[in-house]
Amino acid sequence: EDAINNADSVVVLSDSAKRLLIEKYSINDSRKIKIIPHGVDFDPVDINILKGIKRANPFTEISFVGRLEKDKGIKETINAFKTLKNKKVKLNIVGDGPLHDELVEENKLNKNIVFYGYLSHEKLKDILMKSHIFCMPSTSENLPLSVIEAMYFAVTPIFTKGESVPNIFVDGIQGFLIDLHLREGRMEINQKDLQNKLEILVENPKLREELSYNAYSYALKNYSNEVMVRSLIDLYKSVISKTV
């Protein structure tokens, strides 16, 4: 607490992290807490190339990238996927974690659900470039970099909205948000809402492509490495100018 109050500035990754810091510590001046998100560690790809790859894909591909554990919403994602009426859809699950073996066993007969485990940077890029929808209804996050990476490749995101997760895009403009609700001491999502929004994106390619373009443009403008470095330099200059 003393270190924070004595610092000239404190950098956090998201608005949820800032809220948590203010709630946990007695901050003398919350204005010193600056939000500077991580930059995306991928080179941008031209939007027309991404559109061409996605349009050429005979399947609508939904991707989940994250640790396979309860709080990430992986079970909710799989359950929502199974309700889709359209059978020309695939679910890519990238990541490892305590639920991996259980989920693989439960879904071994569903050929449209593919578990990739952990992937290298380049292989993850290949998955995202051909994906249309990114779904991660997580109940707790500092900064969901995987969602931002998906937006960077024009993948329309479905994420959550609430006090325990950051605001990273605008609902209905760059993607869809699912409300979080506190129940019996735990945050949870509305499963029906998740299913409905996933269905809307699968069945409306025009809307999906519009949102994906907005997500792509927004990610490049706000979450590139260049933006992160420039923000850090500007903050450093402002702190130095006050101490000289």
mmCIF file of N, CA, C and O in Angstrom, residues 96-173:
data_model
loop_
_atom_site.group_PDB
_atom_site.id
_atom_site.type_symbol
_atom_site.label_atom_id
_atom_site.label_comp_id
_atom_site.label_asym_id
_atom_site.label_seq_id
_atom_site.Cartn_x
_atom_site.Cartn_y
_atom_site.Cartn_z
ATOM 1 N N ASP A 96 -4.710 -26.249 -22.429
ATOM 2 C CA ASP A 96 -4.632 -27.403 -21.545
ATOM 3 C C ASP A 96 -5.118 -26.979 -20.167
ATOM 4 O O ASP A 96 -5.370 -25.802 -19.917
ATOM 5 N N GLY A 97 -5.245 -27.941 -19.273
ATOM 6 C CA GLY A 97 -5.686 -27.606 -17.932
ATOM 7 C C GLY A 97 -6.370 -28.778 -17.261
ATOM 8 O O GLY A 97 -6.469 -29.873 -17.833
ATOM 9 N N PRO A 98 -6.862 -28.577 -16.055
ATOM 10 C CA PRO A 98 -7.403 -29.687 -15.250
ATOM 11 C C PRO A 98 -8.637 -30.366 -15.848
ATOM 12 O O PRO A 98 -8.917 -31.515 -15.516
ATOM 13 N N LEU A 99 -9.366 -29.686 -16.729
ATOM 14 C CA LEU A 99 -10.564 -30.291 -17.322
ATOM 15 C C LEU A 99 -10.288 -30.978 -18.660
ATOM 16 O O LEU A 99 -11.208 -31.555 -19.248
ATOM 17 N N HIS A 100 -9.046 -30.932 -19.129
ATOM 18 C CA HIS A 100 -8.740 -31.421 -20.477
ATOM 19 C C HIS A 100 -9.179 -32.871 -20.700
ATOM 20 O O HIS A 100 -9.950 -33.176 -21.618
ATOM 21 N N ASP A 101 -8.689 -33.775 -19.879
ATOM 22 C CA ASP A 101 -8.964 -35.211 -20.087
ATOM 23 C C ASP A 101 -10.453 -35.512 -19.969
ATOM 24 O O ASP A 101 -11.008 -36.299 -20.758
ATOM 25 N N GLU A 102 -11.108 -34.903 -19.010
ATOM 26 C CA GLU A 102 -12.548 -35.107 -18.812
ATOM 27 C C GLU A 102 -13.332 -34.654 -20.043
ATOM 28 O O GLU A 102 -14.227 -35.365 -20.527
ATOM 29 N N LEU A 103 -12.994 -33.487 -20.566
ATOM 30 C CA LEU A 103 -13.716 -32.940 -21.721
ATOM 31 C C LEU A 103 -13.451 -33.740 -22.990
ATOM 32 O O LEU A 103 -14.365 -33.954 -23.798
ATOM 33 N N VAL A 104 -12.219 -34.187 -23.166
ATOM 34 C CA VAL A 104 -11.882 -35.016 -24.331
ATOM 35 C C VAL A 104 -12.696 -36.310 -24.296
ATOM 36 O O VAL A 104 -13.260 -36.739 -25.317
ATOM 37 N N GLU A 105 -12.780 -36.939 -23.130
ATOM 38 C CA GLU A 105 -13.526 -38.197 -22.993
ATOM 39 C C GLU A 105 -15.022 -37.978 -23.255
ATOM 40 O O GLU A 105 -15.665 -38.771 -23.955
ATOM 41 N N GLU A 106 -15.573 -36.900 -22.709
ATOM 42 C CA GLU A 106 -17.001 -36.618 -22.864
ATOM 43 C C GLU A 106 -17.382 -36.332 -24.312
ATOM 44 O O GLU A 106 -18.522 -36.571 -24.714
ATOM 45 N N ASN A 107 -16.449 -35.805 -25.105
ATOM 46 C CA ASN A 107 -16.769 -35.343 -26.449
ATOM 47 C C ASN A 107 -16.038 -36.115 -27.551
ATOM 48 O O ASN A 107 -15.951 -35.653 -28.682
ATOM 49 N N LYS A 108 -15.554 -37.293 -27.215
ATOM 50 C CA LYS A 108 -14.740 -38.053 -28.170
ATOM 51 C C LYS A 108 -15.513 -38.506 -29.397
ATOM 52 O O LYS A 108 -14.923 -38.766 -30.451
ATOM 53 N N LEU A 109 -16.838 -38.595 -29.306
ATOM 54 C CA LEU A 109 -17.639 -39.040 -30.445
ATOM 55 C C LEU A 109 -18.088 -37.880 -31.336
ATOM 56 O O LEU A 109 -18.640 -38.106 -32.414
ATOM 57 N N ASN A 110 -17.866 -36.664 -30.882
ATOM 58 C CA ASN A 110 -18.268 -35.490 -31.670
ATOM 59 C C ASN A 110 -17.087 -35.033 -32.521
ATOM 60 O O ASN A 110 -16.156 -34.410 -32.032
ATOM 61 N N LYS A 111 -17.134 -35.348 -33.804
ATOM 62 C CA LYS A 111 -16.015 -35.060 -34.700
ATOM 63 C C LYS A 111 -15.868 -33.567 -35.009
ATOM 64 O O LYS A 111 -14.860 -33.145 -35.569
ATOM 65 N N ASN A 112 -16.885 -32.777 -34.658
ATOM 66 C CA ASN A 112 -16.823 -31.341 -34.917
ATOM 67 C C ASN A 112 -16.271 -30.551 -33.736
ATOM 68 O O ASN A 112 -16.225 -29.320 -33.782
ATOM 69 N N ILE A 113 -15.879 -31.252 -32.688
ATOM 70 C CA ILE A 113 -15.179 -30.618 -31.564
ATOM 71 C C ILE A 113 -13.751 -31.145 -31.559
ATOM 72 O O ILE A 113 -13.517 -32.343 -31.393
ATOM 73 N N VAL A 114 -12.799 -30.245 -31.768
ATOM 74 C CA VAL A 114 -11.397 -30.645 -31.906
ATOM 75 C C VAL A 114 -10.571 -30.042 -30.776
ATOM 76 O O VAL A 114 -10.559 -28.817 -30.587
ATOM 77 N N PHE A 115 -9.879 -30.904 -30.021
ATOM 78 C CA PHE A 115 -8.989 -30.457 -28.941
ATOM 79 C C PHE A 115 -7.552 -30.413 -29.475
ATOM 80 O O PHE A 115 -7.008 -31.435 -29.897
ATOM 81 N N TYR A 116 -6.940 -29.244 -29.432
ATOM 82 C CA TYR A 116 -5.590 -29.076 -29.952
ATOM 83 C C TYR A 116 -4.520 -29.087 -28.864
ATOM 84 O O TYR A 116 -3.339 -29.220 -29.166
ATOM 85 N N GLY A 117 -4.915 -28.934 -27.611
ATOM 86 C CA GLY A 117 -3.919 -28.772 -26.563
ATOM 87 C C GLY A 117 -3.209 -27.445 -26.726
ATOM 88 O O GLY A 117 -3.725 -26.510 -27.344
ATOM 89 N N TYR A 118 -2.019 -27.361 -26.183
ATOM 90 C CA TYR A 118 -1.233 -26.133 -26.319
ATOM 91 C C TYR A 118 -0.662 -26.045 -27.726
ATOM 92 O O TYR A 118 -0.163 -27.033 -28.277
ATOM 93 N N LEU A 119 -0.733 -24.852 -28.338
ATOM 94 C CA LEU A 119 -0.211 -24.642 -29.686
ATOM 95 C C LEU A 119 0.870 -23.577 -29.691
ATOM 96 O O LEU A 119 0.853 -22.641 -28.887
ATOM 97 N N SER A 120 1.794 -23.694 -30.624
ATOM 98 C CA SER A 120 2.810 -22.664 -30.822
ATOM 99 C C SER A 120 2.145 -21.391 -31.345
ATOM 100 O O SER A 120 0.996 -21.400 -31.801
ATOM 101 N N HIS A 121 2.893 -20.324 -31.305
ATOM 102 C CA HIS A 121 2.425 -19.021 -31.765
ATOM 103 C C HIS A 121 1.906 -19.088 -33.199
ATOM 104 O O HIS A 121 0.817 -18.608 -33.516
ATOM 105 N N GLU A 122 2.680 -19.703 -34.076
ATOM 106 C CA GLU A 122 2.326 -19.751 -35.495
ATOM 107 C C GLU A 122 1.112 -20.634 -35.746
ATOM 108 O O GLU A 122 0.258 -20.317 -36.580
ATOM 109 N N LYS A 123 1.008 -21.761 -35.039
ATOM 110 C CA LYS A 123 -0.142 -22.646 -35.228
ATOM 111 C C LYS A 123 -1.423 -22.019 -34.686
ATOM 112 O O LYS A 123 -2.511 -22.208 -35.245
ATOM 113 N N LEU A 124 -1.296 -21.259 -33.595
ATOM 114 C CA LEU A 124 -2.447 -20.527 -33.085
ATOM 115 C C LEU A 124 -2.905 -19.497 -34.105
ATOM 116 O O LEU A 124 -4.110 -19.326 -34.342
ATOM 117 N N LYS A 125 -1.964 -18.827 -34.733
ATOM 118 C CA LYS A 125 -2.294 -17.852 -35.779
ATOM 119 C C LYS A 125 -3.095 -18.516 -36.895
ATOM 120 O O LYS A 125 -4.086 -17.955 -37.379
ATOM 121 N N ASP A 126 -2.700 -19.711 -37.305
ATOM 122 C CA ASP A 126 -3.404 -20.434 -38.367
ATOM 123 C C ASP A 126 -4.855 -20.713 -37.971
ATOM 124 O O ASP A 126 -5.766 -20.600 -38.802
ATOM 125 N N ILE A 127 -5.068 -21.088 -36.715
ATOM 126 C CA ILE A 127 -6.417 -21.362 -36.229
ATOM 127 C C ILE A 127 -7.261 -20.091 -36.259
ATOM 128 O O ILE A 127 -8.408 -20.081 -36.734
ATOM 129 N N LEU A 128 -6.709 -18.995 -35.757
ATOM 130 C CA LEU A 128 -7.465 -17.748 -35.667
ATOM 131 C C LEU A 128 -7.769 -17.158 -37.040
ATOM 132 O O LEU A 128 -8.849 -16.582 -37.254
ATOM 133 N N MET A 129 -6.852 -17.306 -37.976
ATOM 134 C CA MET A 129 -7.068 -16.739 -39.306
ATOM 135 C C MET A 129 -8.274 -17.364 -39.998
ATOM 136 O O MET A 129 -8.975 -16.691 -40.764
ATOM 137 N N LYS A 130 -8.549 -18.623 -39.740
ATOM 138 C CA LYS A 130 -9.673 -19.282 -40.408
ATOM 139 C C LYS A 130 -10.939 -19.318 -39.547
ATOM 140 O O LYS A 130 -11.990 -19.761 -40.004
ATOM 141 N N SER A 131 -10.844 -18.835 -38.310
ATOM 142 C CA SER A 131 -11.990 -18.851 -37.403
ATOM 143 C C SER A 131 -12.923 -17.669 -37.667
ATOM 144 O O SER A 131 -12.503 -16.611 -38.130
ATOM 145 N N HIS A 132 -14.198 -17.867 -37.335
ATOM 146 C CA HIS A 132 -15.204 -16.827 -37.524
ATOM 147 C C HIS A 132 -15.688 -16.231 -36.199
ATOM 148 O O HIS A 132 -16.026 -15.050 -36.135
ATOM 149 N N ILE A 133 -15.737 -17.070 -35.166
ATOM 150 C CA ILE A 133 -16.267 -16.651 -33.868
ATOM 151 C C ILE A 133 -15.310 -17.100 -32.774
ATOM 152 O O ILE A 133 -14.792 -18.222 -32.819
ATOM 153 N N PHE A 134 -15.075 -16.230 -31.804
ATOM 154 C CA PHE A 134 -14.266 -16.589 -30.632
ATOM 155 C C PHE A 134 -15.183 -16.552 -29.426
ATOM 156 O O PHE A 134 -15.849 -15.546 -29.167
ATOM 157 N N CYS A 135 -15.222 -17.627 -28.669
ATOM 158 C CA CYS A 135 -16.130 -17.713 -27.529
ATOM 159 C C CYS A 135 -15.356 -18.058 -26.264
ATOM 160 O O CYS A 135 -14.745 -19.130 -26.173
ATOM 161 N N MET A 136 -15.357 -17.150 -25.295
ATOM 162 C CA MET A 136 -14.744 -17.428 -23.995
ATOM 163 C C MET A 136 -15.533 -16.699 -22.907
ATOM 164 O O MET A 136 -15.183 -15.592 -22.505
ATOM 165 N N PRO A 137 -16.616 -17.318 -22.416
ATOM 166 C CA PRO A 137 -17.446 -16.686 -21.390
ATOM 167 C C PRO A 137 -16.844 -16.817 -19.998
ATOM 168 O O PRO A 137 -17.418 -17.437 -19.098
ATOM 169 N N SER A 138 -15.689 -16.208 -19.809
ATOM 170 C CA SER A 138 -14.948 -16.330 -18.554
ATOM 171 C C SER A 138 -15.620 -15.528 -17.446
ATOM 172 O O SER A 138 -16.222 -14.480 -17.692
ATOM 173 N N THR A 139 -15.502 -16.014 -16.216
ATOM 174 C CA THR A 139 -16.113 -15.319 -15.072
ATOM 175 C C THR A 139 -15.111 -14.474 -14.293
ATOM 176 O O THR A 139 -15.502 -13.722 -13.408
ATOM 177 N N SER A 140 -13.828 -14.582 -14.603
ATOM 178 C CA SER A 140 -12.814 -13.801 -13.901
ATOM 179 C C SER A 140 -11.589 -13.628 -14.783
ATOM 180 O O SER A 140 -11.012 -14.614 -15.245
ATOM 181 N N GLU A 141 -11.202 -12.368 -15.038
ATOM 182 C CA GLU A 141 -10.052 -12.084 -15.890
ATOM 183 C C GLU A 141 -9.364 -10.798 -15.456
ATOM 184 O O GLU A 141 -10.017 -9.867 -14.971
ATOM 185 N N ASN A 142 -8.054 -10.756 -15.660
ATOM 186 C CA ASN A 142 -7.319 -9.501 -15.531
ATOM 187 C C ASN A 142 -7.328 -8.806 -16.891
ATOM 188 O O ASN A 142 -7.889 -7.739 -17.062
ATOM 189 N N LEU A 143 -6.745 -9.464 -17.891
ATOM 190 C CA LEU A 143 -6.832 -8.995 -19.266
ATOM 191 C C LEU A 143 -6.887 -10.229 -20.163
ATOM 192 O O LEU A 143 -5.919 -10.990 -20.234
ATOM 193 N N PRO A 144 -8.004 -10.461 -20.851
ATOM 194 C CA PRO A 144 -8.145 -11.655 -21.687
ATOM 195 C C PRO A 144 -7.421 -11.473 -23.023
ATOM 196 O O PRO A 144 -8.037 -11.180 -24.043
ATOM 197 N N LEU A 145 -6.104 -11.676 -23.008
ATOM 198 C CA LEU A 145 -5.305 -11.426 -24.205
ATOM 199 C C LEU A 145 -5.747 -12.304 -25.369
ATOM 200 O O LEU A 145 -5.674 -11.892 -26.526
ATOM 201 N N SER A 146 -6.217 -13.521 -25.076
ATOM 202 C CA SER A 146 -6.639 -14.410 -26.165
ATOM 203 C C SER A 146 -7.830 -13.831 -26.922
ATOM 204 O O SER A 146 -7.953 -14.015 -28.139
ATOM 205 N N VAL A 147 -8.731 -13.136 -26.230
ATOM 206 C CA VAL A 147 -9.864 -12.495 -26.905
ATOM 207 C C VAL A 147 -9.365 -11.380 -27.821
ATOM 208 O O VAL A 147 -9.810 -11.248 -28.969
ATOM 209 N N ILE A 148 -8.435 -10.593 -27.319
ATOM 210 C CA ILE A 148 -7.885 -9.486 -28.103
ATOM 211 C C ILE A 148 -7.112 -10.012 -29.309
ATOM 212 O O ILE A 148 -7.196 -9.456 -30.410
ATOM 213 N N GLU A 149 -6.373 -11.099 -29.124
ATOM 214 C CA GLU A 149 -5.660 -11.715 -30.246
ATOM 215 C C GLU A 149 -6.633 -12.181 -31.323
ATOM 216 O O GLU A 149 -6.385 -12.021 -32.525
ATOM 217 N N ALA A 150 -7.756 -12.742 -30.897
ATOM 218 C CA ALA A 150 -8.768 -13.173 -31.861
ATOM 219 C C ALA A 150 -9.314 -11.985 -32.639
ATOM 220 O O ALA A 150 -9.464 -12.044 -33.871
ATOM 221 N N MET A 151 -9.607 -10.884 -31.964
ATOM 222 C CA MET A 151 -10.083 -9.679 -32.632
ATOM 223 C C MET A 151 -9.060 -9.182 -33.649
ATOM 224 O O MET A 151 -9.417 -8.675 -34.711
ATOM 225 N N TYR A 152 -7.794 -9.344 -33.321
ATOM 226 C CA TYR A 152 -6.694 -8.921 -34.199
ATOM 227 C C TYR A 152 -6.740 -9.660 -35.539
ATOM 228 O O TYR A 152 -6.224 -9.177 -36.538
ATOM 229 N N PHE A 153 -7.362 -10.849 -35.536
ATOM 230 C CA PHE A 153 -7.494 -11.635 -36.769
ATOM 231 C C PHE A 153 -8.935 -11.666 -37.266
ATOM 232 O O PHE A 153 -9.345 -12.587 -37.952
ATOM 233 N N ALA A 154 -9.694 -10.618 -36.906
ATOM 234 C CA ALA A 154 -11.063 -10.441 -37.387
ATOM 235 C C ALA A 154 -11.972 -11.601 -37.014
ATOM 236 O O ALA A 154 -12.813 -12.028 -37.801
ATOM 237 N N VAL A 155 -11.791 -12.110 -35.810
ATOM 238 C CA VAL A 155 -12.679 -13.151 -35.279
ATOM 239 C C VAL A 155 -13.672 -12.451 -34.342
ATOM 240 O O VAL A 155 -13.266 -11.779 -33.399
ATOM 241 N N THR A 156 -14.954 -12.599 -34.614
ATOM 242 C CA THR A 156 -15.977 -11.926 -33.815
ATOM 243 C C THR A 156 -16.032 -12.524 -32.411
ATOM 244 O O THR A 156 -16.253 -13.720 -32.261
ATOM 245 N N PRO A 157 -15.820 -11.698 -31.370
ATOM 246 C CA PRO A 157 -15.741 -12.257 -30.013
ATOM 247 C C PRO A 157 -17.080 -12.320 -29.274
ATOM 248 O O PRO A 157 -17.953 -11.471 -29.433
ATOM 249 N N ILE A 158 -17.219 -13.360 -28.478
ATOM 250 C CA ILE A 158 -18.242 -13.429 -27.432
ATOM 251 C C ILE A 158 -17.488 -13.506 -26.108
ATOM 252 O O ILE A 158 -16.695 -14.418 -25.879
ATOM 253 N N PHE A 159 -17.709 -12.525 -25.250
ATOM 254 C CA PHE A 159 -17.007 -12.451 -23.972
ATOM 255 C C PHE A 159 -18.049 -12.090 -22.914
ATOM 256 O O PHE A 159 -19.248 -12.073 -23.191
ATOM 257 N N THR A 160 -17.616 -11.818 -21.708
ATOM 258 C CA THR A 160 -18.523 -11.546 -20.599
ATOM 259 C C THR A 160 -18.438 -10.091 -20.149
ATOM 260 O O THR A 160 -17.485 -9.378 -20.458
ATOM 261 N N LYS A 161 -19.454 -9.668 -19.407
ATOM 262 C CA LYS A 161 -19.543 -8.293 -18.917
ATOM 263 C C LYS A 161 -19.892 -8.313 -17.435
ATOM 264 O O LYS A 161 -20.901 -8.908 -17.034
ATOM 265 N N GLY A 162 -19.045 -7.664 -16.614
ATOM 266 C CA GLY A 162 -19.302 -7.618 -15.182
ATOM 267 C C GLY A 162 -18.112 -7.069 -14.430
ATOM 268 O O GLY A 162 -17.079 -6.737 -15.013
ATOM 269 N N GLU A 163 -18.248 -6.996 -13.120
ATOM 270 C CA GLU A 163 -17.214 -6.401 -12.274
ATOM 271 C C GLU A 163 -15.925 -7.218 -12.246
ATOM 272 O O GLU A 163 -14.858 -6.678 -11.993
ATOM 273 N N SER A 164 -15.998 -8.519 -12.497
ATOM 274 C CA SER A 164 -14.815 -9.380 -12.376
ATOM 275 C C SER A 164 -14.056 -9.555 -13.687
ATOM 276 O O SER A 164 -13.093 -10.308 -13.753
ATOM 277 N N VAL A 165 -14.505 -8.864 -14.738
ATOM 278 C CA VAL A 165 -13.816 -8.928 -16.034
ATOM 279 C C VAL A 165 -13.681 -7.515 -16.590
ATOM 280 O O VAL A 165 -14.472 -6.631 -16.262
ATOM 281 N N PRO A 166 -12.675 -7.270 -17.434
ATOM 282 C CA PRO A 166 -12.486 -5.920 -17.986
ATOM 283 C C PRO A 166 -13.415 -5.630 -19.157
ATOM 284 O O PRO A 166 -13.973 -6.540 -19.782
ATOM 285 N N ASN A 167 -13.571 -4.340 -19.440
ATOM 286 C CA ASN A 167 -14.278 -3.910 -20.643
ATOM 287 C C ASN A 167 -13.257 -3.804 -21.771
ATOM 288 O O ASN A 167 -12.353 -2.973 -21.703
ATOM 289 N N ILE A 168 -13.400 -4.623 -22.808
ATOM 290 C CA ILE A 168 -12.407 -4.585 -23.888
ATOM 291 C C ILE A 168 -13.015 -4.284 -25.249
ATOM 292 O O ILE A 168 -12.294 -4.010 -26.204
ATOM 293 N N PHE A 169 -14.357 -4.333 -25.359
ATOM 294 C CA PHE A 169 -15.017 -3.909 -26.592
ATOM 295 C C PHE A 169 -16.465 -3.567 -26.271
ATOM 296 O O PHE A 169 -16.947 -3.805 -25.162
ATOM 297 N N VAL A 170 -17.160 -2.989 -27.252
ATOM 298 C CA VAL A 170 -18.532 -2.521 -27.040
ATOM 299 C C VAL A 170 -19.518 -3.576 -27.536
ATOM 300 O O VAL A 170 -19.417 -4.049 -28.677
ATOM 301 N N ASP A 171 -20.460 -3.919 -26.688
ATOM 302 C CA ASP A 171 -21.461 -4.930 -27.022
ATOM 303 C C ASP A 171 -22.262 -4.508 -28.254
ATOM 304 O O ASP A 171 -22.756 -3.376 -28.350
ATOM 305 N N GLY A 172 -22.370 -5.418 -29.224
ATOM 306 C CA GLY A 172 -23.135 -5.151 -30.424
ATOM 307 C C GLY A 172 -22.409 -4.364 -31.480
ATOM 308 O O GLY A 172 -22.935 -4.167 -32.583
ATOM 309 N N ILE A 173 -21.193 -3.905 -31.164
ATOM 310 C CA ILE A 173 -20.401 -3.142 -32.136
ATOM 311 C C ILE A 173 -19.213 -3.967 -32.632
ATOM 312 O O ILE A 173 -19.024 -4.150 -33.835
#
